[in-house]
CSV table of C-alpha atoms in Angstrom, one decimal:
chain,number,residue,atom,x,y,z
A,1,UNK,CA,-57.4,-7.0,-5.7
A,2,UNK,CA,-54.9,-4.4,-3.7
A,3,UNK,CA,-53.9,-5.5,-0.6
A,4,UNK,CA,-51.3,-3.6,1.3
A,5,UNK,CA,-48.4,-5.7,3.3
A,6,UNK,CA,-45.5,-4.8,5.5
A,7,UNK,CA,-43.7,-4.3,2.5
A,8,UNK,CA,-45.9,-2.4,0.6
A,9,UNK,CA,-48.9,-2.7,-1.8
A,10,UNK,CA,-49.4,-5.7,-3.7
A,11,UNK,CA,-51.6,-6.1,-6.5
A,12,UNK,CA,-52.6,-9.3,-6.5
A,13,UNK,CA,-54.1,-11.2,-9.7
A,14,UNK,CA,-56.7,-13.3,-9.6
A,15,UNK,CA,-56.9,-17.3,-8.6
A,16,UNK,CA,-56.1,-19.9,-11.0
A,17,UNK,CA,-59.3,-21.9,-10.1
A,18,UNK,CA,-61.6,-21.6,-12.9
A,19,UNK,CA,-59.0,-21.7,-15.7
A,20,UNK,CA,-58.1,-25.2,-13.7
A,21,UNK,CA,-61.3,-26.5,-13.9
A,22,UNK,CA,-61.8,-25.4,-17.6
A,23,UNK,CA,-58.6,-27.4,-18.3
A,24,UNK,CA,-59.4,-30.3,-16.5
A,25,UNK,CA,-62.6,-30.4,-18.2
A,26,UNK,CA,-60.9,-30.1,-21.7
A,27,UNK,CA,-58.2,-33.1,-20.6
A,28,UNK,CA,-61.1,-35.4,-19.7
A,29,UNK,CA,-62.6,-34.8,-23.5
A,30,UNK,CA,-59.8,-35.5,-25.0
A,31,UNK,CA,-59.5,-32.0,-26.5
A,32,UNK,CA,-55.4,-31.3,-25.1
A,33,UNK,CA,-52.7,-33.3,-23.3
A,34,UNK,CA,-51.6,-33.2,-20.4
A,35,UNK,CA,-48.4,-31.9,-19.6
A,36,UNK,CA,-46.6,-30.5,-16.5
A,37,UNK,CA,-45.4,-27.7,-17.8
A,38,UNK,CA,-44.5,-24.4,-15.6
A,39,UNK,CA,-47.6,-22.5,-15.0
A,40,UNK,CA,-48.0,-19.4,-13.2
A,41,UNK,CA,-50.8,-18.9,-10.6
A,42,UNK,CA,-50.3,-15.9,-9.5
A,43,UNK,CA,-48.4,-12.6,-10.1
A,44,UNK,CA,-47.3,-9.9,-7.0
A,45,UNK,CA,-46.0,-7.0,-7.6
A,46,UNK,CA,-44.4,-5.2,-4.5
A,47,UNK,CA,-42.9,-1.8,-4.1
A,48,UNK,CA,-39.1,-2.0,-2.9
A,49,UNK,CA,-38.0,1.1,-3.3
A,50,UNK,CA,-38.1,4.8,-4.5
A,51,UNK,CA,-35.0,7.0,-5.5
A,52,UNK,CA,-34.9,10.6,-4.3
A,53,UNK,CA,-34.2,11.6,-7.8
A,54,UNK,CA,-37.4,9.8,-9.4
A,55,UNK,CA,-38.6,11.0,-13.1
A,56,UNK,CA,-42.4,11.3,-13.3
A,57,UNK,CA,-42.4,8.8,-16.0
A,58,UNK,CA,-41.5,6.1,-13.7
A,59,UNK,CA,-43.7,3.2,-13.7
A,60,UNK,CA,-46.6,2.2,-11.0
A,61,UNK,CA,-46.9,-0.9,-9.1
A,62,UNK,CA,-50.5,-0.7,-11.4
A,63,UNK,CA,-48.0,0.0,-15.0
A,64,UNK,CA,-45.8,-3.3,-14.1
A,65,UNK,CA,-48.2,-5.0,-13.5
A,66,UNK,CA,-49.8,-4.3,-17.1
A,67,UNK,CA,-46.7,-5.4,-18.4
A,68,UNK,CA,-46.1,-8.8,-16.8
A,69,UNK,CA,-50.1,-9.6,-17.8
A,70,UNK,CA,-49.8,-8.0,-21.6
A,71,UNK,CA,-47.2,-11.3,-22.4
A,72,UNK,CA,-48.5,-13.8,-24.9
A,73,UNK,CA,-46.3,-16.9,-23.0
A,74,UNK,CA,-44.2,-17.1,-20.2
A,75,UNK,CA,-41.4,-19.2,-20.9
A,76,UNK,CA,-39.7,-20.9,-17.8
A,77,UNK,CA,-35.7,-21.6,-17.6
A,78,UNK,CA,-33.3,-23.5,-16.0
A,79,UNK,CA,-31.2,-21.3,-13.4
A,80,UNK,CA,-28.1,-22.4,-14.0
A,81,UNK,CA,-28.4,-23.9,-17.8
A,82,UNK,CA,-29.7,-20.7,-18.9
A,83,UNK,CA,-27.5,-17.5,-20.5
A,84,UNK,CA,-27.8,-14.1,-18.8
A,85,UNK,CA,-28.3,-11.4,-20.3
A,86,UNK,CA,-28.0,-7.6,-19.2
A,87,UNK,CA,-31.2,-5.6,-17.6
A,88,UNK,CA,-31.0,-3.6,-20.9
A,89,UNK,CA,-34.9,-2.6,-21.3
A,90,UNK,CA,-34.5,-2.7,-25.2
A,91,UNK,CA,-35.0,-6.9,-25.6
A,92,UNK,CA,-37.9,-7.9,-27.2
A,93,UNK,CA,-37.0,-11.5,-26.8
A,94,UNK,CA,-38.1,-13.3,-23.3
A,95,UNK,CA,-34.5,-13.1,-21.2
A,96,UNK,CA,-32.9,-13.7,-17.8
A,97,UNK,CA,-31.6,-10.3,-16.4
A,98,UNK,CA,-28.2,-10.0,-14.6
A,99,UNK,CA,-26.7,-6.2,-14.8
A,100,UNK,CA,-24.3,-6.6,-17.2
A,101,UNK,CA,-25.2,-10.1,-18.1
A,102,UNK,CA,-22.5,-13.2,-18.2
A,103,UNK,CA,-19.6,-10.8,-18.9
A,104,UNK,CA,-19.9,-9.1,-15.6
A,105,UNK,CA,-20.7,-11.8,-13.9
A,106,UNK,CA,-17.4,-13.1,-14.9
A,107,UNK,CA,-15.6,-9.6,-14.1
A,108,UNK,CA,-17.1,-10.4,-10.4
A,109,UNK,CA,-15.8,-13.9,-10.0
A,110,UNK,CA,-12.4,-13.2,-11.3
A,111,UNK,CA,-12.0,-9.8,-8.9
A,112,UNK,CA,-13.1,-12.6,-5.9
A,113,UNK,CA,-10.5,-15.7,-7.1
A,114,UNK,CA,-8.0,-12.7,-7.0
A,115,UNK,CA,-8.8,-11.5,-3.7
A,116,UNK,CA,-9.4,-14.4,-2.0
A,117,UNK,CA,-5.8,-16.0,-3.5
A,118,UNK,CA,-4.4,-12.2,-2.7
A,119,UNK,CA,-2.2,-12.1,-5.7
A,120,UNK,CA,-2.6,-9.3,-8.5
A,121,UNK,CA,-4.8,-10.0,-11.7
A,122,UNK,CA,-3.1,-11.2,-14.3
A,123,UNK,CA,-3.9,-11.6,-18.2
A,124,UNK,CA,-2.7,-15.4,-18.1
A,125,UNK,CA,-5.3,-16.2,-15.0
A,126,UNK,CA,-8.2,-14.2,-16.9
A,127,UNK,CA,-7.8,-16.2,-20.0
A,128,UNK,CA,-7.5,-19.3,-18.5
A,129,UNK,CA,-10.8,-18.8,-16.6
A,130,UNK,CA,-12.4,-17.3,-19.7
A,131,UNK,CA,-12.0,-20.6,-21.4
A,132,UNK,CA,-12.4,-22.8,-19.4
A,133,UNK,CA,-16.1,-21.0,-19.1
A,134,UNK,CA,-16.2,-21.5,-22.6
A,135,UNK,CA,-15.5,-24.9,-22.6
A,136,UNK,CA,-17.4,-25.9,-19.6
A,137,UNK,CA,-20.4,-23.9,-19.4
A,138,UNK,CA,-21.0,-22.2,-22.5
A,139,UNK,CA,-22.8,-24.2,-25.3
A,140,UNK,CA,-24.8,-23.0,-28.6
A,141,UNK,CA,-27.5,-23.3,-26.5
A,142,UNK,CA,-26.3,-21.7,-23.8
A,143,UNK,CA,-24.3,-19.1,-25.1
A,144,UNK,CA,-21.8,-16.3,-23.4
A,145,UNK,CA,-23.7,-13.0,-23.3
A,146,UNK,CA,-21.9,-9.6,-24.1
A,147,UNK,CA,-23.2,-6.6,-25.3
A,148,UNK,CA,-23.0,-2.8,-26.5
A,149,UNK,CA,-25.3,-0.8,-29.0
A,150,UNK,CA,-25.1,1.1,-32.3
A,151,UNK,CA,-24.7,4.4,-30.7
A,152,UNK,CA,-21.6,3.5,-29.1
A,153,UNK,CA,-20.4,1.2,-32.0
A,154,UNK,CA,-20.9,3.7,-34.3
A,155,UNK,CA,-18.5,6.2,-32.4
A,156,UNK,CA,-16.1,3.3,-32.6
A,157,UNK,CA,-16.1,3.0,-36.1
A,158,UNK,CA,-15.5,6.9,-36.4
A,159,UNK,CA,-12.5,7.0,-34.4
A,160,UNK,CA,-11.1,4.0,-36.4
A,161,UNK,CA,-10.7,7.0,-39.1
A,162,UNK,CA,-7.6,7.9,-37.2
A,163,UNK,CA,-6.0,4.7,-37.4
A,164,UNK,CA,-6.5,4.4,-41.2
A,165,UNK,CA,-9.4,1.5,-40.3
A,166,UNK,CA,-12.2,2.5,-42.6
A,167,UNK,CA,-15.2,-0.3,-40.9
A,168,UNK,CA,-18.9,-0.3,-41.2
A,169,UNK,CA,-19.8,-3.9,-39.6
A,170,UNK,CA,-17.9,-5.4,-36.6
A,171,UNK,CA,-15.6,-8.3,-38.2
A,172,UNK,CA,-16.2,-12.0,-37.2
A,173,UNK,CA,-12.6,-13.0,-37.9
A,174,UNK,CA,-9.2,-11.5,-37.1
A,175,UNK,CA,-9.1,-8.3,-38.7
A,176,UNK,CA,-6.0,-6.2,-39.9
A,177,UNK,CA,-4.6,-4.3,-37.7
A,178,UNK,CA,-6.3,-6.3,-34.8
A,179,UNK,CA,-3.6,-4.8,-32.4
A,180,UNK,CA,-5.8,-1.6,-32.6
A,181,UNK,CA,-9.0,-3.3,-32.5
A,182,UNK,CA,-8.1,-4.7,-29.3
A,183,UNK,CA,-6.4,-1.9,-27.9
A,184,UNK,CA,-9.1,1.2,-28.6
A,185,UNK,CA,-12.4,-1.1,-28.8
A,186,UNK,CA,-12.4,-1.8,-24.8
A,187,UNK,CA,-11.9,1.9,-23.6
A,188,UNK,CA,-14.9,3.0,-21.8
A,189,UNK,CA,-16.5,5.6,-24.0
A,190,UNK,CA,-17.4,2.7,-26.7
A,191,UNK,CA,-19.2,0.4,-24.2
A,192,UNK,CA,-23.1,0.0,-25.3
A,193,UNK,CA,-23.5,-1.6,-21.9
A,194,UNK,CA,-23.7,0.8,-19.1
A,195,UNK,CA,-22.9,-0.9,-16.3
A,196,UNK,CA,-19.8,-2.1,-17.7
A,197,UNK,CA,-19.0,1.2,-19.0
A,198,UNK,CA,-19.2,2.8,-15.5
A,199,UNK,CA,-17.3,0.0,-14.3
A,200,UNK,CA,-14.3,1.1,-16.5
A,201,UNK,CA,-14.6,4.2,-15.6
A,202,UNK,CA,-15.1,4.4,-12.2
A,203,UNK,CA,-13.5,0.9,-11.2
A,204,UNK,CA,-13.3,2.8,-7.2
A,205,UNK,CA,-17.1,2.8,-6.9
A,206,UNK,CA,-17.0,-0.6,-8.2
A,207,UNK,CA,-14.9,-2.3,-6.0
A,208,UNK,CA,-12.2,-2.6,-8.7
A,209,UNK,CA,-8.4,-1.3,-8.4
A,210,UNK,CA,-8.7,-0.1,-12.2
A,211,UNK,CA,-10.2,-1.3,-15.3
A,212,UNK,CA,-7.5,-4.1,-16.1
A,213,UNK,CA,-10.0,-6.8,-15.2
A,214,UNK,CA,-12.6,-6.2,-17.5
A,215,UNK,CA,-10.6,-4.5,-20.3
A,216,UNK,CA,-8.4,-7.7,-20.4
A,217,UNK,CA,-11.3,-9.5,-20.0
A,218,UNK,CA,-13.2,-8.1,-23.5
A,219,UNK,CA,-10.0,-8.7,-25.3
A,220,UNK,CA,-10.0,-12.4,-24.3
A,221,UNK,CA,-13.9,-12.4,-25.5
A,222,UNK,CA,-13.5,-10.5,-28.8
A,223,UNK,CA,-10.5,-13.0,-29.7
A,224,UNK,CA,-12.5,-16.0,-28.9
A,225,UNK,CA,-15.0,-14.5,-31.2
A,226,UNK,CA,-12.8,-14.1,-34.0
A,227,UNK,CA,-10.4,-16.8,-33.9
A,228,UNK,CA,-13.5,-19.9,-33.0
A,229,UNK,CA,-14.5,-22.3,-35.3
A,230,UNK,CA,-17.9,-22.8,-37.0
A,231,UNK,CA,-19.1,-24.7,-33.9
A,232,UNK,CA,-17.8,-22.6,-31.5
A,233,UNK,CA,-18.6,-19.5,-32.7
A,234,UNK,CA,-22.4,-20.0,-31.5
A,235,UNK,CA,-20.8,-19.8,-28.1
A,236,UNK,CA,-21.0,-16.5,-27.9
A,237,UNK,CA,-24.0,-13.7,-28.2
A,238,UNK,CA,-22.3,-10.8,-29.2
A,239,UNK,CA,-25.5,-8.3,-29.4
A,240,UNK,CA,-26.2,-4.4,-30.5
A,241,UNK,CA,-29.0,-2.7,-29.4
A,242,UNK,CA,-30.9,-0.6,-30.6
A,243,UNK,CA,-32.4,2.2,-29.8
A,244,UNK,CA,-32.3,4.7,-26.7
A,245,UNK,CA,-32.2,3.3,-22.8
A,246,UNK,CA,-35.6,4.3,-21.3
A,247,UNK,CA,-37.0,1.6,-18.6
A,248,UNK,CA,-39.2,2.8,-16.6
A,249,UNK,CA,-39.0,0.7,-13.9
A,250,UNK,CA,-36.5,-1.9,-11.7
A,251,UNK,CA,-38.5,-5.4,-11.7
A,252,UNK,CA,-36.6,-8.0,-9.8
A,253,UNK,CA,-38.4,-11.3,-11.0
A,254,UNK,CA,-38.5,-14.3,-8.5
A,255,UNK,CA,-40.1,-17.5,-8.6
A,256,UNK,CA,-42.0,-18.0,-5.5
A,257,UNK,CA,-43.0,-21.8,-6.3
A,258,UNK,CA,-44.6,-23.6,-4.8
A,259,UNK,CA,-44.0,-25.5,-8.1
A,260,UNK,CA,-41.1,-25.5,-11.0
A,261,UNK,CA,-38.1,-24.6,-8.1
A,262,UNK,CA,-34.8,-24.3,-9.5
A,263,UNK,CA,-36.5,-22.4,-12.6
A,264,UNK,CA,-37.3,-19.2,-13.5
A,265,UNK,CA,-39.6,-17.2,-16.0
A,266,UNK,CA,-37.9,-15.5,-18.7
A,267,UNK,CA,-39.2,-11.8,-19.3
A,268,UNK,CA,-39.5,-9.8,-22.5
A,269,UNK,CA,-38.4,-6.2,-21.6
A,270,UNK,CA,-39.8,-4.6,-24.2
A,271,UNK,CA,-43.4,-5.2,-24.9
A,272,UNK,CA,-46.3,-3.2,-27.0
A,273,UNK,CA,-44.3,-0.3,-26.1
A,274,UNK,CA,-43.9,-0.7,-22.5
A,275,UNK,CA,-40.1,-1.1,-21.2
A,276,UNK,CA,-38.5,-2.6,-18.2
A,277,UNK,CA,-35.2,-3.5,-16.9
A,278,UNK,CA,-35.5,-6.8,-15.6
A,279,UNK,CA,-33.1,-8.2,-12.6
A,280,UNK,CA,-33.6,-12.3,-11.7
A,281,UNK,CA,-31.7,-12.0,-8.8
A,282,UNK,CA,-32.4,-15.4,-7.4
A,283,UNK,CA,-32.1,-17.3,-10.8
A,284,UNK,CA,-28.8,-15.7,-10.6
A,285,UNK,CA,-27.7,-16.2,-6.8
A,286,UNK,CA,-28.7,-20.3,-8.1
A,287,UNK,CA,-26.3,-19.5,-11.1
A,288,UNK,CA,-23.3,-18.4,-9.0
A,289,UNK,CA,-23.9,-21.1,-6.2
A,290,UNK,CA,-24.2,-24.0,-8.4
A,291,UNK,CA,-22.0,-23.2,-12.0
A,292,UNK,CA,-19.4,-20.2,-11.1
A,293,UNK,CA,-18.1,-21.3,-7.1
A,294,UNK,CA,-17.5,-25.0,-8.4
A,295,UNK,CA,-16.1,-23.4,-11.7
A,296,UNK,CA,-13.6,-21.4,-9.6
A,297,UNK,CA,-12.9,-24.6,-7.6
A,298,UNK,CA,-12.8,-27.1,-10.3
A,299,UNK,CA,-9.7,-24.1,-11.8
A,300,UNK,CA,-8.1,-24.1,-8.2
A,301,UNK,CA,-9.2,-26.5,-5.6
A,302,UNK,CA,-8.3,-24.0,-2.6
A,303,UNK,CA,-11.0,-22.4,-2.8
A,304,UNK,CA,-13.3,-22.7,-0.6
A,305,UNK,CA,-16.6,-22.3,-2.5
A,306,UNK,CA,-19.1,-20.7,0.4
A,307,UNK,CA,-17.0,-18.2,1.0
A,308,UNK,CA,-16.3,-17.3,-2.7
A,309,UNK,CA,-20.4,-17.3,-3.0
A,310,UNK,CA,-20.3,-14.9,0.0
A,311,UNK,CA,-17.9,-12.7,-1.3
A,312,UNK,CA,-19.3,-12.5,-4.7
A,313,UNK,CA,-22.3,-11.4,-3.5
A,314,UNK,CA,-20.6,-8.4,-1.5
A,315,UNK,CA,-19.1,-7.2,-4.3
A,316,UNK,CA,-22.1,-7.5,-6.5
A,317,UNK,CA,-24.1,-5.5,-4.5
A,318,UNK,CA,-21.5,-2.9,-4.7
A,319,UNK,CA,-21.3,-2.7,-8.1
A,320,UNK,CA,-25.2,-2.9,-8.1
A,321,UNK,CA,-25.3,0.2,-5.9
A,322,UNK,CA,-23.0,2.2,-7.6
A,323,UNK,CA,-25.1,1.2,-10.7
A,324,UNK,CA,-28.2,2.4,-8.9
A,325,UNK,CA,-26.7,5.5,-7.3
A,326,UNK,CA,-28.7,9.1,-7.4
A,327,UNK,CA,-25.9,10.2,-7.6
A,328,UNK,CA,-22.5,10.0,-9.7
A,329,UNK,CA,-21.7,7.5,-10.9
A,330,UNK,CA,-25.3,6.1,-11.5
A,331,UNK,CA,-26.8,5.4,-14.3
A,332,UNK,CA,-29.7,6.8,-15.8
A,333,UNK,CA,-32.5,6.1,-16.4
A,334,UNK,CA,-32.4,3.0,-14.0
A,335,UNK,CA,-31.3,5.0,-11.3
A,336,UNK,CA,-34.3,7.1,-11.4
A,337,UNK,CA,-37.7,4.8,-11.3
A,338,UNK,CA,-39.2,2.9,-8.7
A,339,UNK,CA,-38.3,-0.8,-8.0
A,340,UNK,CA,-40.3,-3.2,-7.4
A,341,UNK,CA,-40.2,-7.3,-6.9
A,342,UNK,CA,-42.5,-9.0,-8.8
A,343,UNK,CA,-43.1,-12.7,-6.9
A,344,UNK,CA,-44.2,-15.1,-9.6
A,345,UNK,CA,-46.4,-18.4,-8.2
A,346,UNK,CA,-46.2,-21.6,-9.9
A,347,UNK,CA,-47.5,-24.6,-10.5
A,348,UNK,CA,-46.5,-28.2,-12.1
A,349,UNK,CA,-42.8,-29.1,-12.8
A,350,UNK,CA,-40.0,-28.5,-16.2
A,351,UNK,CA,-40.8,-31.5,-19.0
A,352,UNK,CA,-37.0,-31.3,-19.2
A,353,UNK,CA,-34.8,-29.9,-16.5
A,354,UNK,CA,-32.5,-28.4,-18.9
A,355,UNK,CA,-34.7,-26.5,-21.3
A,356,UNK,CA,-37.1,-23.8,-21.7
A,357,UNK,CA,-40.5,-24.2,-20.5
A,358,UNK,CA,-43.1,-22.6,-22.5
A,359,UNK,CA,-46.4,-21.5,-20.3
A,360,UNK,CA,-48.9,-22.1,-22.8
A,361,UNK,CA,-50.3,-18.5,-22.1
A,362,UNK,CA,-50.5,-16.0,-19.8
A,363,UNK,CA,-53.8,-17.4,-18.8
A,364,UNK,CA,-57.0,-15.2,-19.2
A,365,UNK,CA,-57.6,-15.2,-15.2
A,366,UNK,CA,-53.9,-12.7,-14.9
A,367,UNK,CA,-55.2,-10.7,-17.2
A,368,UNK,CA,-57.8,-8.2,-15.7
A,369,UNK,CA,-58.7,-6.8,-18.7
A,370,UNK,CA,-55.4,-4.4,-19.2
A,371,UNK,CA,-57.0,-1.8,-21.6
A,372,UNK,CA,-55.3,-2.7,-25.1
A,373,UNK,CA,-52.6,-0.4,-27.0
A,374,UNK,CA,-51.1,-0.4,-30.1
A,375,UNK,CA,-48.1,-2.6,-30.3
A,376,UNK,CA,-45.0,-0.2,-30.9
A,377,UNK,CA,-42.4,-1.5,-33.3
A,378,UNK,CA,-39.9,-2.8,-30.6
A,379,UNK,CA,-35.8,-2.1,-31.6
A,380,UNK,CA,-34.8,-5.5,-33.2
A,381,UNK,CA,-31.5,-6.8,-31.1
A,382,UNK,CA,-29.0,-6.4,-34.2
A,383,UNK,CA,-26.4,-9.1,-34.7
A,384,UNK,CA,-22.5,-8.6,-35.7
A,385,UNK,CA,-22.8,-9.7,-38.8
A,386,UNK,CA,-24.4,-6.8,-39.8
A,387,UNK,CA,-21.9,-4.5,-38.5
A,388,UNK,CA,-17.9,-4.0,-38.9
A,389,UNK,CA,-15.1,-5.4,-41.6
């Protein structure tokens, strides 16, 4: 059904009521359990914006759709338990999306603590704050997300040559030589991760006085990474993509209740051939409010934690526009499709809190018969190990 609203067209699926009353009758023979598990009811997509400089491969309100109703499961999420990872349409695992996952979230909060305190960054403060993340928020199961891709890795590796570094996978302890490692790897050129690329490079459209902040802040990561033990090391997701960038469309994912609040659905990007770049921006506003302000606090008790919120969010959307920008410094393709918000209803509660909730499907009432296509082998998300010594 297509309804249009003041905010544009909505496609609509269809009501939940006769896959309720087939389960229902399948509960009272005895044939499943009951559980209240996250289920979604409905699925809106709505149009929220177009770029002047739109490719005419961009996705359709019609084409998200298809993509949100071609998922086997939705899996629902704690908000602020859960790891972010970046937008990056090449994930072909279900994800929460932040533009440039936990690290720049971090590179936000620390640019805020130092404006609000007015002192200059410093190397000792961004360490500090780094591990105490680590300690406090990160766990294996909720690890720190960081990421780049072969391409870029690969240019690394070449340059290395001129250091006398001859490396083919990314080490997991402290190479030779590390002074190097840490001194070339965080220049902008060999960032997988756009958005954290252009923030290097153009730290004035980012709201950043130069690239210390997150340069400084990759060093403290990549020497967590190498010095931690065996049961800190699952701390960190340090992941390569593969593949090129080509999301055809913005889809900012909310869950619009009225059931399983404080919890979001997880989204693969990259499904049967059909790619996204996936933003949870209220799973993430939750994140900010509840883990990062009193994380910031709980480091320096001065600061006043609705005004750091505030202030984090200016300077994310910022970053987020200069992200998005037509023009430079933008980055394509992202800046070039349509986005949309795609309002996800639910139904029933979490089993627990903390963990992922599995829908057991995408029920059969979503999906209005999306013609079927072959399933596309989907870029596998490599991990270091397989990459540099």
């Amino acid at each position: 059904v297509v309804s249009t609203q003041s905010t544009g067209v909505v496609f609509r699926s269809i009501n939940m009521t006769a896959h309720r009353v087939f389960f229902v009758l399948l509960v009272l023979a005895g044939l499943v359990e009951v559980s209240l598990s996250c289920q979604v009811s409905s699925l809106d997509v709505v149009a929220s914006g177009v770029p002047a400089n739109l490719t005419q491969d961009a996705y359709t309100s019609y084409q998200v759709l298809k993509h949100f109703q071609s998922l086997e499961d939705i899996p629902f999420a704690s908000d602020v338990n859960t790891t972010f990872s970046c937008v990056d349409a090449r994930l072909d695992s279900p994800v929460f999306g932040t533009p440039g996952g936990d690290f720049a979230e971090l590179v936000v909060a620390l640019k805020t603590y130092f404006d609000m305190k007015n002192i200059t960054p410093s190397a000792t403060v961004i360490r500090r704050v780094f591990l105490k993340f680590m300690t406090e928020v990160a766990t294996p199961q909720r690890p720190f997300y960081y990421h780049t891709d072969f391409t870029r890795m690969n240019y690394f590796f070449a340059d290395l040559k001129n250091f006398s570094i001859k490396a083919t996978i990314f080490p997991e302890r402290t190479p030779s030589q590390s002074e190097v490692w840490l001194r070339e790897y965080v220049k902008p050129k060999y960032q997988g991760c756009g958005h954290i690329r252009l923030m290097m490079e153009h730290p004035q459209f980012y709201g950043l006085p130069d690239a210390f902040i997150p340069q400084t802040l990759l060093r403290q990561y990549l020497q967590f990474y190498w010095t931690s033990s065996v049961s800190e090391k699952p701390k960190i997701e340090f992941s390569v993509k593969l593949g090129t960038l080509s999301g055809k469309s913005v889809a900012v994912v909310k869950n619009v209740g009225p059931g399983c609040l404080g919890h979001s659905p997880k989204v693969i990007t990259n499904n049967r051939g059909s790619s996204l770049f996936v933003f949870h921006a209220a799973a993430v506003a939750n994140f900010r409010e509840k883990v990062l302000a009193p994380l910031i606090h709980s480091y320096d008790s001065s600061i006043n934690q609705a005004e750091f919120v505030t202030r984090f969010n200016a300077l994310f959307d910022v970053q987020l526009g200069a992200t998005l920008s037509p023009s430079s410094p933008g980055l394509p393709p992202a800046n070039a499709v349509r986005v949309f918000t795609l309002e996800v209803s639910t139904s029933g509660q979490p089993d627990v809190p903390s963990e992922p909730q599995k829908c057991t499907s995408v029920p059969s009432s979503l999906k209005k018969k999306v013609p079927s296509r072959s399933r596309k082998a989907s870029p596998k998300k490599a991990s270091p190990k397989k990459k540099a010594q």
